[in-house]
mmCIF file of C-alpha atoms and ligand atoms in Angstrom:
data_model
loop_
_atom_site.group_PDB
_atom_site.id
_atom_site.type_symbol
_atom_site.label_atom_id
_atom_site.label_comp_id
_atom_site.label_asym_id
_atom_site.label_seq_id
_atom_site.Cartn_x
_atom_site.Cartn_y
_atom_site.Cartn_z
ATOM 1 C CA MET S 58 1.506 -96.132 -38.750
ATOM 2 C CA LEU S 59 -1.098 -93.317 -38.005
ATOM 3 C CA VAL S 60 -0.194 -91.242 -34.855
ATOM 4 C CA ARG S 61 -3.100 -88.875 -33.516
ATOM 5 C CA VAL S 62 -1.530 -85.681 -31.638
ATOM 6 C CA SER S 63 -3.618 -82.810 -30.305
ATOM 7 C CA VAL S 64 -0.920 -79.825 -31.907
ATOM 8 C CA ASN S 65 -1.581 -76.611 -30.257
ATOM 9 C CA GLY S 66 -5.106 -77.464 -29.433
ATOM 10 C CA GLU S 67 -5.949 -79.328 -32.907
ATOM 11 C CA TRP S 68 -6.310 -83.043 -32.873
ATOM 12 C CA ARG S 69 -4.261 -83.603 -35.920
ATOM 13 C CA GLU S 70 -3.115 -86.724 -37.297
ATOM 14 C CA ALA S 71 -0.344 -88.193 -39.790
ATOM 15 C CA GLU S 72 0.721 -91.144 -41.463
ATOM 16 C CA VAL S 73 4.530 -91.852 -40.288
ATOM 17 C CA TRP S 74 7.742 -94.161 -40.866
ATOM 18 C CA PRO S 75 7.545 -96.026 -37.156
ATOM 19 C CA GLY S 76 11.092 -94.518 -36.546
ATOM 20 C CA SER S 77 9.986 -90.870 -37.664
ATOM 21 C CA SER S 78 11.199 -88.719 -34.852
ATOM 22 C CA LEU S 79 8.646 -86.128 -33.728
ATOM 23 C CA LEU S 80 10.333 -82.882 -35.267
ATOM 24 C CA THR S 81 10.082 -84.619 -38.397
ATOM 25 C CA MET S 82 6.195 -85.363 -37.787
ATOM 26 C CA VAL S 83 5.213 -81.751 -36.920
ATOM 27 C CA ARG S 84 7.799 -80.241 -39.429
ATOM 28 C CA ASP S 85 7.208 -82.663 -42.460
ATOM 29 C CA ASP S 86 3.675 -84.099 -42.157
ATOM 30 C CA LEU S 87 1.748 -81.378 -39.716
ATOM 31 C CA GLY S 88 3.204 -78.257 -42.016
ATOM 32 C CA LEU S 89 4.587 -76.139 -38.739
ATOM 33 C CA PRO S 90 8.602 -75.656 -39.607
ATOM 34 C CA GLY S 91 8.807 -73.066 -36.455
ATOM 35 C CA SER S 92 10.882 -76.121 -34.515
ATOM 36 C CA LYS S 93 14.215 -76.143 -36.183
ATOM 37 C CA ASN S 94 16.134 -79.372 -37.082
ATOM 38 C CA ALA S 95 20.068 -78.230 -36.181
ATOM 39 C CA CYS S 96 21.753 -80.986 -34.870
ATOM 40 C CA GLU S 97 19.173 -83.733 -34.992
ATOM 41 C CA GLN S 98 20.893 -85.625 -31.710
ATOM 42 C CA GLY S 99 19.449 -83.276 -28.688
ATOM 43 C CA GLU S 100 22.537 -80.814 -28.678
ATOM 44 C CA CYS S 101 21.327 -77.094 -29.555
ATOM 45 C CA GLY S 102 17.680 -77.222 -28.541
ATOM 46 C CA SER S 103 16.462 -76.087 -31.702
ATOM 47 C CA CYS S 104 13.746 -78.219 -31.959
ATOM 48 C CA SER S 105 12.337 -77.789 -28.378
ATOM 49 C CA VAL S 106 8.559 -78.220 -27.863
ATOM 50 C CA TRP S 107 6.253 -79.276 -24.902
ATOM 51 C CA LEU S 108 5.074 -83.346 -24.966
ATOM 52 C CA ALA S 109 2.146 -83.488 -22.462
ATOM 53 C CA GLY S 110 3.231 -80.282 -21.006
ATOM 54 C CA GLU S 111 7.130 -80.652 -20.829
ATOM 55 C CA LEU S 112 9.728 -79.408 -22.668
ATOM 56 C CA VAL S 113 11.298 -82.155 -25.018
ATOM 57 C CA CYS S 114 14.186 -82.286 -28.204
ATOM 58 C CA ALA S 115 11.235 -82.873 -30.992
ATOM 59 C CA CYS S 116 14.266 -84.538 -32.580
ATOM 60 C CA LEU S 117 15.159 -87.037 -29.379
ATOM 61 C CA VAL S 118 11.069 -88.526 -29.053
ATOM 62 C CA LEU S 119 9.650 -90.764 -31.542
ATOM 63 C CA ALA S 120 6.502 -89.256 -33.460
ATOM 64 C CA ALA S 121 4.838 -92.529 -31.951
ATOM 65 C CA GLN S 122 5.703 -91.318 -28.296
ATOM 66 C CA ALA S 123 3.618 -88.675 -28.728
ATOM 67 C CA HIS S 124 0.353 -90.881 -30.115
ATOM 68 C CA GLU S 125 -2.810 -89.487 -28.112
ATOM 69 C CA ARG S 126 -0.910 -87.073 -26.776
ATOM 70 C CA GLU S 127 -0.952 -82.949 -26.282
ATOM 71 C CA VAL S 128 1.726 -81.247 -28.186
ATOM 72 C CA ARG S 129 2.855 -77.478 -28.199
ATOM 73 C CA THR S 130 5.153 -75.821 -30.656
ATOM 74 C CA VAL S 131 6.374 -72.380 -31.042
ATOM 75 C CA GLU S 132 3.498 -71.743 -33.700
ATOM 76 C CA GLY S 133 0.923 -72.258 -30.763
ATOM 77 C CA LEU S 134 2.265 -69.257 -28.894
ATOM 78 C CA ALA S 135 1.384 -66.013 -30.955
ATOM 79 C CA ALA S 136 -2.231 -65.121 -30.498
ATOM 80 C CA GLY S 137 -3.458 -64.564 -34.019
ATOM 81 C CA GLU S 138 -1.202 -61.366 -35.544
ATOM 82 C CA ALA S 139 -0.226 -60.520 -31.657
ATOM 83 C CA MET S 140 3.258 -61.683 -30.855
ATOM 84 C CA HIS S 141 3.683 -63.817 -26.931
ATOM 85 C CA PRO S 142 5.246 -61.458 -24.815
ATOM 86 C CA VAL S 143 8.633 -63.750 -25.320
ATOM 87 C CA GLN S 144 8.734 -63.182 -28.802
ATOM 88 C CA GLU S 145 8.095 -59.487 -28.368
ATOM 89 C CA ALA S 146 10.909 -59.665 -25.627
ATOM 90 C CA PHE S 147 13.493 -60.920 -28.143
ATOM 91 C CA VAL S 148 12.665 -58.519 -31.038
ATOM 92 C CA GLU S 149 13.157 -55.331 -28.564
ATOM 93 C CA ALA S 150 16.034 -56.688 -26.679
ATOM 94 C CA GLY S 151 17.907 -57.612 -30.529
ATOM 95 C CA ALA S 152 18.223 -61.022 -29.353
ATOM 96 C CA VAL S 153 17.740 -62.674 -32.915
ATOM 97 C CA GLN S 154 20.695 -62.801 -35.487
ATOM 98 C CA CYS S 155 20.435 -65.578 -37.892
ATOM 99 C CA GLY S 156 17.569 -66.938 -36.035
ATOM 100 C CA PHE S 157 17.933 -70.095 -36.275
ATOM 101 C CA CYS S 158 17.850 -70.914 -32.505
ATOM 102 C CA THR S 159 15.404 -68.940 -31.667
ATOM 103 C CA PRO S 160 12.226 -70.767 -31.899
ATOM 104 C CA GLY S 161 13.893 -73.106 -29.827
ATOM 105 C CA PHE S 162 14.899 -70.266 -27.400
ATOM 106 C CA VAL S 163 11.428 -68.561 -27.131
ATOM 107 C CA VAL S 164 9.959 -72.226 -26.109
ATOM 108 C CA ALA S 165 12.388 -72.683 -23.314
ATOM 109 C CA VAL S 166 11.955 -69.164 -21.928
ATOM 110 C CA THR S 167 8.400 -69.523 -22.398
ATOM 111 C CA ASP S 168 8.477 -72.724 -20.262
ATOM 112 C CA LEU S 169 10.871 -71.001 -17.780
ATOM 113 C CA ILE S 170 8.810 -68.185 -17.119
ATOM 114 C CA GLU S 171 5.719 -70.091 -16.762
ATOM 115 C CA ARG S 172 7.023 -72.533 -14.419
ATOM 116 C CA ASP S 173 8.846 -69.816 -12.142
ATOM 117 C CA GLU S 174 7.664 -66.476 -11.091
ATOM 118 C CA ALA S 175 10.899 -64.931 -9.793
ATOM 119 C CA VAL S 176 14.133 -66.214 -11.839
ATOM 120 C CA THR S 177 17.438 -65.399 -11.177
ATOM 121 C CA ASP S 178 20.146 -64.702 -14.058
ATOM 122 C CA ALA S 179 21.779 -67.936 -12.663
ATOM 123 C CA GLU S 180 18.444 -70.201 -13.028
ATOM 124 C CA VAL S 181 17.895 -68.499 -16.589
ATOM 125 C CA ARG S 182 21.842 -70.085 -17.463
ATOM 126 C CA GLU S 183 21.109 -73.033 -16.114
ATOM 127 C CA ALA S 184 17.169 -73.718 -17.576
ATOM 128 C CA LEU S 185 18.881 -72.504 -21.275
ATOM 129 C CA SER S 186 22.008 -74.231 -21.172
ATOM 130 C CA GLY S 187 20.644 -77.205 -23.676
ATOM 131 C CA ASN S 188 19.909 -74.289 -26.082
ATOM 132 C CA LEU S 189 22.858 -72.963 -28.258
ATOM 133 C CA CYS S 190 23.511 -69.688 -30.059
ATOM 134 C CA ARG S 191 25.860 -69.176 -32.816
ATOM 135 C CA CYS S 192 25.313 -65.405 -32.705
ATOM 136 C CA THR S 193 24.057 -63.558 -30.479
ATOM 137 C CA GLY S 194 26.583 -63.987 -27.814
ATOM 138 C CA TYR S 195 23.490 -64.818 -24.757
ATOM 139 C CA ALA S 196 23.961 -61.117 -23.611
ATOM 140 C CA LYS S 197 20.950 -59.923 -25.639
ATOM 141 C CA ILE S 198 18.763 -62.989 -25.004
ATOM 142 C CA LEU S 199 19.463 -63.025 -21.000
ATOM 143 C CA GLU S 200 18.224 -59.361 -21.699
ATOM 144 C CA ALA S 201 15.078 -60.506 -23.542
ATOM 145 C CA VAL S 202 14.234 -63.051 -21.065
ATOM 146 C CA ARG S 203 14.634 -60.344 -18.323
ATOM 147 C CA ILE S 204 12.105 -57.980 -20.285
ATOM 148 C CA ALA S 205 9.532 -60.853 -20.729
ATOM 149 C CA SER S 206 9.781 -61.885 -17.279
ATOM 150 C CA GLY S 207 8.884 -58.889 -15.696
ATOM 151 C CA ARG S 208 5.884 -58.580 -18.269
ATOM 152 C CA MET S 209 4.452 -61.935 -17.880
ATOM 153 C CA HIS S 210 4.572 -61.880 -14.340
ATOM 154 C CA LEU S 211 3.128 -58.515 -14.322
ATOM 155 C CA ARG S 212 0.076 -59.191 -16.116
ATOM 156 C CA GLU S 213 -0.618 -62.457 -14.248
ATOM 157 C CA ASP S 214 -0.609 -60.049 -11.064
ATOM 158 C CA GLU S 215 -3.365 -57.650 -12.972
ATOM 159 C CA VAL S 216 -5.483 -60.553 -13.332
HETATM 160 S S1 LIG O 180 17.786 -80.432 -33.403
HETATM 161 FE FE1 LIG O 180 17.143 -81.227 -31.353
HETATM 162 S S2 LIG O 180 18.338 -80.356 -29.745
HETATM 163 FE FE2 LIG O 180 19.267 -79.950 -31.840
HETATM 164 S S1 LIG O 181 20.987 -65.880 -33.603
HETATM 165 FE FE1 LIG O 181 22.078 -67.347 -34.881
HETATM 166 S S2 LIG O 181 22.125 -69.466 -33.994
HETATM 167 FE FE2 LIG O 181 21.096 -67.679 -32.631
#
């Protein structure tokens, strides 16, 4: 079946198997491998993307459900060569080890900060409870969220 989606602001289409997940479509058919496939059953959050503005696990969504809708992936965050503030913060805080979970965390953290101006550590832990990391112990990820949140809201205040 033909599925047509707006991905990171560009309309794309692909011929996919009717049972194909959105994750398979973005990775294999649209050539966007940033979203990772770690569990394929909604447990780890490494495949997090936005579908029509809502954070979803792309492994749990059929590609067909995204037809004629807007998808935003981790590849849509950087502005050319310039990293998104959340990506910068992860690098700065050293919140990346193997990196497999990182795209999902970056997407989930961006979603949280874009929606919530003053996130507390408890809210961050709750919001990120669907994202699993086997390497970092989470302390540096929380530090990255603090750095990114401070910078993103500072930039908004400057506008
Ligand atoms: S790959 Fe989708 S939640 Fe793990
Ligand atoms: S950095 Fe390895 S799983 Fe998170």
